[in-house]
Amino acid sequence: MVFIYSFLLLRPVLKNTTTNNGNSNSSDNNDRRHHQNHKTLQAVDDIEDKDEYNPITDLIRSAYFIYDCYLTPEQQDLLGDESQGIMRNLTKHRNRRNANGFIEAVNDFNRIIRDLKAKGELSKNAKAMRHPSYDLACHILYQVYSRTVAPQADALNNYQAFSNNVYGEINPILVKQFITKTKINSHSVFMDMGCGIGNVVLQVAAQTGCEAYGIEIMEVPCKCAKRQLKEYAARMKAWRLPTGKIHFRHGDFLDVGSSDMYETLKRTDVLLVNNYAFDWETNHSLAQLFLDLNEGTKIISLKSFVPKSHKINQRTFHMPESILRVEEFEYFSEAVSWTNNGGTYYIATVDRSRLKPFYEGMYKSSQR
């Protein structure tokens, strides 16, 4: 049994794995089909125990997100709730592994949604929502990841240990924190330097509608990012949501002459650098790029670009560290892929006013 989700309709498509030799009567075929449906639903449902993608669970979650996010209370009444009606039937037949009952509930759900869609109600409600909630964005991005990256996730582990190319992902709960702390909105320009498979770029764009860019030096993750972008665009369209303006580039973010990303960098409002595994030389080279950033640009990093011992003086005033005002924040367990423990991240704001007292002191000294 294959379940296809498309355009806010839940579509179960039954794969007939039995053959008809022409000798079986209709009743026998129905009995065989019912037995096969039950076995297939049980087999698909059992995948959940293996911590793998489960299409039944995906379909039900989609139904509840449509119910919660796209329908008014009056429209929700047409579907019932967790205790009665169509929504109850979806959960009940899923839990009882009753494939025929489940398919009937899906068809009933689609009938209501199709009618609302024809009347323009779903598009109107989606327009009023503007951007998806954090939970809905995570659901859509999970659908995207499951269909594009998950089938070949093992290929992402092909990197040199302890190098600058060590692969690791920042999880959605921490990205949500980044968005809140830096106040990214639909007018912002966001860039992820070393974007991997593009999860952070897609989430930021989905939640805010901003202009978002990612650059990645490793070929396999960058190809995954571009595949995710294609699937993401199709699914956001299906959910009637804006995608934001998103671009991925394959290249070295330190090679400023090789692409147009450097010009984009200079107008970026929020910059993310997952520099947790970067060596000193890479971090130092990155910091030199910050000298061209606009006043007020925020740089999120997993290691601070400014040593705690840094002081502005005649020897250091020209250094990029001197224009960065740094705040330290805490993240908790399961916020990143490389450890279950908590840790700290940093937000540095470009603030050249920090140099004003030093320049004033130099000017007064020159007047003596």
PDB file of C-alpha atoms in Angstrom, residues 16-249:
ATOM      1  CA  ASN A  16      -2.479  -4.984  -5.899  1.00  0.00           C
ATOM      2  CA  THR A  17       0.128  -7.629  -5.148  1.00  0.00           C
ATOM      3  CA  THR A  18      -2.157 -10.544  -5.999  1.00  0.00           C
ATOM      4  CA  THR A  19      -2.859 -11.880  -9.462  1.00  0.00           C
ATOM      5  CA  ASN A  20      -6.209 -12.936 -10.822  1.00  0.00           C
ATOM      6  CA  ASN A  21      -6.076 -16.147 -12.866  1.00  0.00           C
ATOM      7  CA  GLY A  22      -9.688 -15.745 -13.932  1.00  0.00           C
ATOM      8  CA  ASN A  23     -10.946 -18.658 -11.808  1.00  0.00           C
ATOM      9  CA  SER A  24     -11.623 -16.771  -8.567  1.00  0.00           C
ATOM     10  CA  ASN A  25     -15.021 -15.262  -7.998  1.00  0.00           C
ATOM     11  CA  SER A  26     -15.660 -11.699  -6.841  1.00  0.00           C
ATOM     12  CA  SER A  27     -16.201 -12.692  -3.216  1.00  0.00           C
ATOM     13  CA  ASP A  28     -12.890 -14.558  -3.079  1.00  0.00           C
ATOM     14  CA  ASN A  29     -11.101 -11.566  -4.598  1.00  0.00           C
ATOM     15  CA  ASN A  30     -12.635  -9.197  -2.029  1.00  0.00           C
ATOM     16  CA  ASP A  31     -11.652 -11.482   0.842  1.00  0.00           C
ATOM     17  CA  ARG A  32      -8.126 -11.808  -0.515  1.00  0.00           C
ATOM     18  CA  ARG A  33      -7.883  -8.030  -1.016  1.00  0.00           C
ATOM     19  CA  HIS A  34      -9.119  -7.330   2.526  1.00  0.00           C
ATOM     20  CA  HIS A  35      -6.554  -9.777   3.931  1.00  0.00           C
ATOM     21  CA  GLN A  36      -3.799  -8.250   1.813  1.00  0.00           C
ATOM     22  CA  ASN A  37      -4.771  -4.703   2.890  1.00  0.00           C
ATOM     23  CA  HIS A  38      -4.585  -5.683   6.542  1.00  0.00           C
ATOM     24  CA  LYS A  39      -1.184  -7.355   6.113  1.00  0.00           C
ATOM     25  CA  THR A  40       0.210  -4.388   4.164  1.00  0.00           C
ATOM     26  CA  LEU A  41      -1.008  -1.786   6.675  1.00  0.00           C
ATOM     27  CA  GLN A  42       0.484  -3.837   9.505  1.00  0.00           C
ATOM     28  CA  ALA A  43       3.807  -4.146   7.646  1.00  0.00           C
ATOM     29  CA  VAL A  44       3.961  -0.412   6.915  1.00  0.00           C
ATOM     30  CA  ASP A  45       2.950   0.435  10.476  1.00  0.00           C
ATOM     31  CA  ASP A  46       5.620  -1.837  11.958  1.00  0.00           C
ATOM     32  CA  ILE A  47       8.320   0.285  10.274  1.00  0.00           C
ATOM     33  CA  GLU A  48       7.750   2.850  13.013  1.00  0.00           C
ATOM     34  CA  ASP A  49       9.362   0.493  15.514  1.00  0.00           C
ATOM     35  CA  LYS A  50      12.581   0.679  13.480  1.00  0.00           C
ATOM     36  CA  ASP A  51      12.770   4.478  13.669  1.00  0.00           C
ATOM     37  CA  GLU A  52      12.315   4.769   9.910  1.00  0.00           C
ATOM     38  CA  TYR A  53       9.948   6.756   7.734  1.00  0.00           C
ATOM     39  CA  ASN A  54       6.346   5.633   8.218  1.00  0.00           C
ATOM     40  CA  PRO A  55       3.904   6.730   5.474  1.00  0.00           C
ATOM     41  CA  ILE A  56       0.829   6.009   7.612  1.00  0.00           C
ATOM     42  CA  THR A  57       2.081   8.243  10.415  1.00  0.00           C
ATOM     43  CA  ASP A  58       3.078  10.896   7.868  1.00  0.00           C
ATOM     44  CA  LEU A  59      -0.418  10.856   6.368  1.00  0.00           C
ATOM     45  CA  ILE A  60      -2.186  11.175   9.731  1.00  0.00           C
ATOM     46  CA  ARG A  61       0.093  13.994  10.834  1.00  0.00           C
ATOM     47  CA  SER A  62      -0.652  15.767   7.552  1.00  0.00           C
ATOM     48  CA  ALA A  63      -4.371  15.404   8.246  1.00  0.00           C
ATOM     49  CA  TYR A  64      -4.019  16.946  11.693  1.00  0.00           C
ATOM     50  CA  PHE A  65      -1.885  19.827  10.426  1.00  0.00           C
ATOM     51  CA  ILE A  66      -4.513  20.584   7.780  1.00  0.00           C
ATOM     52  CA  TYR A  67      -7.171  20.383  10.491  1.00  0.00           C
ATOM     53  CA  ASP A  68      -5.295  22.601  12.989  1.00  0.00           C
ATOM     54  CA  CYS A  69      -3.704  25.139  10.643  1.00  0.00           C
ATOM     55  CA  TYR A  70      -6.007  25.503   7.633  1.00  0.00           C
ATOM     56  CA  LEU A  71      -9.535  25.204   8.989  1.00  0.00           C
ATOM     57  CA  THR A  72     -11.719  27.531  11.020  1.00  0.00           C
ATOM     58  CA  PRO A  73     -13.561  26.067  14.043  1.00  0.00           C
ATOM     59  CA  GLU A  74     -16.733  25.835  11.957  1.00  0.00           C
ATOM     60  CA  GLN A  75     -14.876  23.971   9.209  1.00  0.00           C
ATOM     61  CA  GLN A  76     -13.259  21.663  11.770  1.00  0.00           C
ATOM     62  CA  ASP A  77     -16.740  20.652  12.941  1.00  0.00           C
ATOM     63  CA  LEU A  78     -17.274  19.034   9.529  1.00  0.00           C
ATOM     64  CA  LEU A  79     -14.468  16.582  10.354  1.00  0.00           C
ATOM     65  CA  GLY A  80     -15.247  15.979  14.018  1.00  0.00           C
ATOM     66  CA  ASP A  81     -12.397  15.701  16.500  1.00  0.00           C
ATOM     67  CA  GLU A  82     -10.332  13.112  18.369  1.00  0.00           C
ATOM     68  CA  SER A  83     -13.449  11.688  20.046  1.00  0.00           C
ATOM     69  CA  GLN A  84     -15.866  11.491  17.121  1.00  0.00           C
ATOM     70  CA  GLY A  85     -16.288  11.843  13.364  1.00  0.00           C
ATOM     71  CA  ILE A  86     -13.762  11.503  10.568  1.00  0.00           C
ATOM     72  CA  MET A  87     -10.708  12.539  12.624  1.00  0.00           C
ATOM     73  CA  ARG A  88     -11.558   9.881  15.195  1.00  0.00           C
ATOM     74  CA  ASN A  89     -11.976   7.278  12.444  1.00  0.00           C
ATOM     75  CA  LEU A  90      -8.538   8.018  11.001  1.00  0.00           C
ATOM     76  CA  THR A  91      -6.861   7.324  14.333  1.00  0.00           C
ATOM     77  CA  LYS A  92      -9.131   4.431  15.305  1.00  0.00           C
ATOM     78  CA  HIS A  93      -8.670   2.439  12.109  1.00  0.00           C
ATOM     79  CA  ARG A  94      -4.963   3.157  12.056  1.00  0.00           C
ATOM     80  CA  ASN A  95      -4.559   1.855  15.609  1.00  0.00           C
ATOM     81  CA  ARG A  96      -6.677  -1.226  14.800  1.00  0.00           C
ATOM     82  CA  ARG A  97      -4.746  -1.775  11.554  1.00  0.00           C
ATOM     83  CA  ASN A  98      -8.022  -1.834   9.651  1.00  0.00           C
ATOM     84  CA  ALA A  99      -6.925  -0.877   6.139  1.00  0.00           C
ATOM     85  CA  ASN A 100     -10.399  -0.750   4.580  1.00  0.00           C
ATOM     86  CA  GLY A 101     -11.757   1.408   7.402  1.00  0.00           C
ATOM     87  CA  PHE A 102      -8.694   3.639   7.201  1.00  0.00           C
ATOM     88  CA  ILE A 103      -9.063   4.136   3.450  1.00  0.00           C
ATOM     89  CA  GLU A 104     -12.748   4.961   3.930  1.00  0.00           C
ATOM     90  CA  ALA A 105     -11.824   7.573   6.556  1.00  0.00           C
ATOM     91  CA  VAL A 106      -9.220   9.050   4.185  1.00  0.00           C
ATOM     92  CA  ASN A 107     -11.816   9.282   1.419  1.00  0.00           C
ATOM     93  CA  ASP A 108     -14.273  10.975   3.804  1.00  0.00           C
ATOM     94  CA  PHE A 109     -11.568  13.445   4.830  1.00  0.00           C
ATOM     95  CA  ASN A 110     -10.751  14.192   1.192  1.00  0.00           C
ATOM     96  CA  ARG A 111     -14.408  14.744   0.335  1.00  0.00           C
ATOM     97  CA  ILE A 112     -14.677  17.540   2.931  1.00  0.00           C
ATOM     98  CA  ILE A 113     -11.305  19.076   2.010  1.00  0.00           C
ATOM     99  CA  ARG A 114     -12.048  18.905  -1.715  1.00  0.00           C
ATOM    100  CA  ASP A 115     -15.292  20.804  -1.182  1.00  0.00           C
ATOM    101  CA  LEU A 116     -13.572  23.499   0.903  1.00  0.00           C
ATOM    102  CA  LYS A 117     -10.792  23.724  -1.661  1.00  0.00           C
ATOM    103  CA  ALA A 118     -13.297  24.207  -4.506  1.00  0.00           C
ATOM    104  CA  LYS A 119     -14.883  27.077  -2.575  1.00  0.00           C
ATOM    105  CA  GLY A 120     -11.483  28.763  -2.139  1.00  0.00           C
ATOM    106  CA  GLU A 121     -11.559  28.406   1.636  1.00  0.00           C
ATOM    107  CA  LEU A 122      -8.188  26.679   1.968  1.00  0.00           C
ATOM    108  CA  SER A 123      -6.349  29.265  -0.114  1.00  0.00           C
ATOM    109  CA  LYS A 124      -7.976  32.059   1.885  1.00  0.00           C
ATOM    110  CA  ASN A 125      -7.008  30.481   5.200  1.00  0.00           C
ATOM    111  CA  ALA A 126      -3.457  29.816   3.987  1.00  0.00           C
ATOM    112  CA  LYS A 127      -3.070  33.436   2.884  1.00  0.00           C
ATOM    113  CA  ALA A 128      -4.162  34.615   6.323  1.00  0.00           C
ATOM    114  CA  MET A 129      -1.556  32.321   7.925  1.00  0.00           C
ATOM    115  CA  ARG A 130       1.274  33.810   5.791  1.00  0.00           C
ATOM    116  CA  HIS A 131       4.060  31.563   7.122  1.00  0.00           C
ATOM    117  CA  PRO A 132       3.899  28.083   8.661  1.00  0.00           C
ATOM    118  CA  SER A 133       4.298  27.559  12.380  1.00  0.00           C
ATOM    119  CA  TYR A 134       7.472  25.921  13.640  1.00  0.00           C
ATOM    120  CA  ASP A 135       5.708  22.548  13.950  1.00  0.00           C
ATOM    121  CA  LEU A 136       4.206  22.679  10.455  1.00  0.00           C
ATOM    122  CA  ALA A 137       7.539  23.769   8.959  1.00  0.00           C
ATOM    123  CA  CYS A 138       9.257  20.816  10.652  1.00  0.00           C
ATOM    124  CA  HIS A 139       6.610  18.457   9.295  1.00  0.00           C
ATOM    125  CA  ILE A 140       7.022  19.697   5.726  1.00  0.00           C
ATOM    126  CA  LEU A 141      10.814  19.593   5.950  1.00  0.00           C
ATOM    127  CA  TYR A 142      10.658  16.055   7.352  1.00  0.00           C
ATOM    128  CA  GLN A 143       8.580  15.056   4.332  1.00  0.00           C
ATOM    129  CA  VAL A 144      11.198  16.653   2.078  1.00  0.00           C
ATOM    130  CA  TYR A 145      14.158  15.015   3.861  1.00  0.00           C
ATOM    131  CA  SER A 146      12.518  11.565   3.917  1.00  0.00           C
ATOM    132  CA  ARG A 147      12.090  11.581   0.157  1.00  0.00           C
ATOM    133  CA  THR A 148      15.382  13.125  -0.942  1.00  0.00           C
ATOM    134  CA  VAL A 149      18.178  12.654   1.615  1.00  0.00           C
ATOM    135  CA  ALA A 150      17.220   9.734   3.867  1.00  0.00           C
ATOM    136  CA  PRO A 151      17.515   7.049   1.149  1.00  0.00           C
ATOM    137  CA  GLN A 152      21.211   7.888   0.694  1.00  0.00           C
ATOM    138  CA  ALA A 153      22.126   9.305   4.092  1.00  0.00           C
ATOM    139  CA  ASP A 154      25.126   6.959   4.423  1.00  0.00           C
ATOM    140  CA  ALA A 155      26.908   8.840   1.641  1.00  0.00           C
ATOM    141  CA  LEU A 156      27.083  11.906   3.885  1.00  0.00           C
ATOM    142  CA  ASN A 157      29.550  10.142   6.168  1.00  0.00           C
ATOM    143  CA  ASN A 158      32.315  10.158   3.554  1.00  0.00           C
ATOM    144  CA  TYR A 159      34.579  12.861   4.954  1.00  0.00           C
ATOM    145  CA  GLN A 160      38.024  13.089   6.514  1.00  0.00           C
ATOM    146  CA  ALA A 161      37.819  12.831  10.286  1.00  0.00           C
ATOM    147  CA  PHE A 162      38.897  15.903  12.300  1.00  0.00           C
ATOM    148  CA  SER A 163      38.993  18.053   9.147  1.00  0.00           C
ATOM    149  CA  ASN A 164      37.136  21.285   8.346  1.00  0.00           C
ATOM    150  CA  ASN A 165      34.753  19.142   6.266  1.00  0.00           C
ATOM    151  CA  VAL A 166      33.407  17.076   9.170  1.00  0.00           C
ATOM    152  CA  TYR A 167      29.655  16.824   8.603  1.00  0.00           C
ATOM    153  CA  GLY A 168      27.164  17.760  11.323  1.00  0.00           C
ATOM    154  CA  GLU A 169      23.664  19.227  11.364  1.00  0.00           C
ATOM    155  CA  ILE A 170      22.051  21.857  13.562  1.00  0.00           C
ATOM    156  CA  ASN A 171      18.644  20.518  14.568  1.00  0.00           C
ATOM    157  CA  PRO A 172      15.358  22.423  14.023  1.00  0.00           C
ATOM    158  CA  ILE A 173      14.809  23.345  17.685  1.00  0.00           C
ATOM    159  CA  LEU A 174      18.069  25.321  17.728  1.00  0.00           C
ATOM    160  CA  VAL A 175      17.350  26.922  14.335  1.00  0.00           C
ATOM    161  CA  LYS A 176      14.060  28.150  15.798  1.00  0.00           C
ATOM    162  CA  GLN A 177      16.097  29.799  18.572  1.00  0.00           C
ATOM    163  CA  PHE A 178      18.406  31.415  16.016  1.00  0.00           C
ATOM    164  CA  ILE A 179      15.414  32.922  14.192  1.00  0.00           C
ATOM    165  CA  THR A 180      13.998  34.348  17.415  1.00  0.00           C
ATOM    166  CA  LYS A 181      17.281  35.734  18.745  1.00  0.00           C
ATOM    167  CA  THR A 182      18.278  37.447  15.496  1.00  0.00           C
ATOM    168  CA  LYS A 183      14.734  38.587  14.560  1.00  0.00           C
ATOM    169  CA  ILE A 184      14.858  37.248  10.993  1.00  0.00           C
ATOM    170  CA  ASN A 185      11.812  38.318   8.978  1.00  0.00           C
ATOM    171  CA  SER A 186      10.565  38.339   5.390  1.00  0.00           C
ATOM    172  CA  HIS A 187      12.786  41.333   4.541  1.00  0.00           C
ATOM    173  CA  SER A 188      15.987  39.730   5.861  1.00  0.00           C
ATOM    174  CA  VAL A 189      18.859  38.191   3.920  1.00  0.00           C
ATOM    175  CA  PHE A 190      20.203  35.019   5.548  1.00  0.00           C
ATOM    176  CA  MET A 191      23.304  33.032   4.607  1.00  0.00           C
ATOM    177  CA  ASP A 192      24.617  29.686   5.878  1.00  0.00           C
ATOM    178  CA  MET A 193      28.343  29.305   5.195  1.00  0.00           C
ATOM    179  CA  GLY A 194      28.894  25.561   5.061  1.00  0.00           C
ATOM    180  CA  CYS A 195      25.207  24.704   4.662  1.00  0.00           C
ATOM    181  CA  GLY A 196      25.547  20.923   4.315  1.00  0.00           C
ATOM    182  CA  ILE A 197      22.297  19.426   2.977  1.00  0.00           C
ATOM    183  CA  GLY A 198      20.533  22.777   3.360  1.00  0.00           C
ATOM    184  CA  ASN A 199      18.185  22.004   6.277  1.00  0.00           C
ATOM    185  CA  VAL A 200      18.846  25.271   8.100  1.00  0.00           C
ATOM    186  CA  VAL A 201      18.456  27.397   4.965  1.00  0.00           C
ATOM    187  CA  LEU A 202      15.131  25.739   4.133  1.00  0.00           C
ATOM    188  CA  GLN A 203      13.781  26.057   7.676  1.00  0.00           C
ATOM    189  CA  VAL A 204      14.701  29.726   7.996  1.00  0.00           C
ATOM    190  CA  ALA A 205      13.125  30.502   4.618  1.00  0.00           C
ATOM    191  CA  ALA A 206      10.011  28.462   5.416  1.00  0.00           C
ATOM    192  CA  GLN A 207       9.397  30.061   8.813  1.00  0.00           C
ATOM    193  CA  THR A 208      10.142  33.649   7.778  1.00  0.00           C
ATOM    194  CA  GLY A 209       9.844  33.939   3.982  1.00  0.00           C
ATOM    195  CA  CYS A 210      13.256  35.599   3.862  1.00  0.00           C
ATOM    196  CA  GLU A 211      15.892  35.565   1.138  1.00  0.00           C
ATOM    197  CA  ALA A 212      18.159  32.645   2.058  1.00  0.00           C
ATOM    198  CA  TYR A 213      21.478  31.391   0.689  1.00  0.00           C
ATOM    199  CA  GLY A 214      23.696  28.411   1.373  1.00  0.00           C
ATOM    200  CA  ILE A 215      27.205  27.587   0.192  1.00  0.00           C
ATOM    201  CA  GLU A 216      28.783  24.154   0.647  1.00  0.00           C
ATOM    202  CA  ILE A 217      32.202  22.891  -0.409  1.00  0.00           C
ATOM    203  CA  MET A 218      31.399  19.160  -0.335  1.00  0.00           C
ATOM    204  CA  GLU A 219      29.737  17.852  -3.491  1.00  0.00           C
ATOM    205  CA  VAL A 220      27.415  15.189  -2.024  1.00  0.00           C
ATOM    206  CA  PRO A 221      25.778  17.391   0.647  1.00  0.00           C
ATOM    207  CA  CYS A 222      25.378  20.222  -1.870  1.00  0.00           C
ATOM    208  CA  LYS A 223      23.626  17.905  -4.343  1.00  0.00           C
ATOM    209  CA  CYS A 224      21.338  16.811  -1.499  1.00  0.00           C
ATOM    210  CA  ALA A 225      20.584  20.459  -0.716  1.00  0.00           C
ATOM    211  CA  LYS A 226      19.574  21.137  -4.308  1.00  0.00           C
ATOM    212  CA  ARG A 227      17.389  18.011  -4.393  1.00  0.00           C
ATOM    213  CA  GLN A 228      15.762  19.108  -1.156  1.00  0.00           C
ATOM    214  CA  LEU A 229      15.104  22.566  -2.602  1.00  0.00           C
ATOM    215  CA  LYS A 230      13.250  21.094  -5.577  1.00  0.00           C
ATOM    216  CA  GLU A 231      11.081  18.895  -3.347  1.00  0.00           C
ATOM    217  CA  TYR A 232      10.616  21.735  -0.849  1.00  0.00           C
ATOM    218  CA  ALA A 233       9.322  24.083  -3.561  1.00  0.00           C
ATOM    219  CA  ALA A 234       6.771  21.512  -4.719  1.00  0.00           C
ATOM    220  CA  ARG A 235       5.544  20.757  -1.205  1.00  0.00           C
ATOM    221  CA  MET A 236       5.324  24.381  -0.099  1.00  0.00           C
ATOM    222  CA  LYS A 237       3.233  25.013  -3.211  1.00  0.00           C
ATOM    223  CA  ALA A 238       0.995  22.094  -2.252  1.00  0.00           C
ATOM    224  CA  TRP A 239       0.574  23.550   1.232  1.00  0.00           C
ATOM    225  CA  ARG A 240      -0.167  26.956  -0.357  1.00  0.00           C
ATOM    226  CA  LEU A 241       2.792  28.573   1.415  1.00  0.00           C
ATOM    227  CA  PRO A 242       5.498  31.005   0.200  1.00  0.00           C
ATOM    228  CA  THR A 243       8.925  29.442  -0.264  1.00  0.00           C
ATOM    229  CA  GLY A 244      11.137  32.464   0.229  1.00  0.00           C
ATOM    230  CA  LYS A 245      13.949  33.154  -2.247  1.00  0.00           C
ATOM    231  CA  ILE A 246      16.481  30.329  -1.861  1.00  0.00           C
ATOM    232  CA  HIS A 247      19.812  29.641  -3.569  1.00  0.00           C
ATOM    233  CA  PHE A 248      22.465  26.965  -3.005  1.00  0.00           C
ATOM    234  CA  ARG A 249      26.016  27.171  -4.316  1.00  0.00           C
TER     235      ARG A 249
END
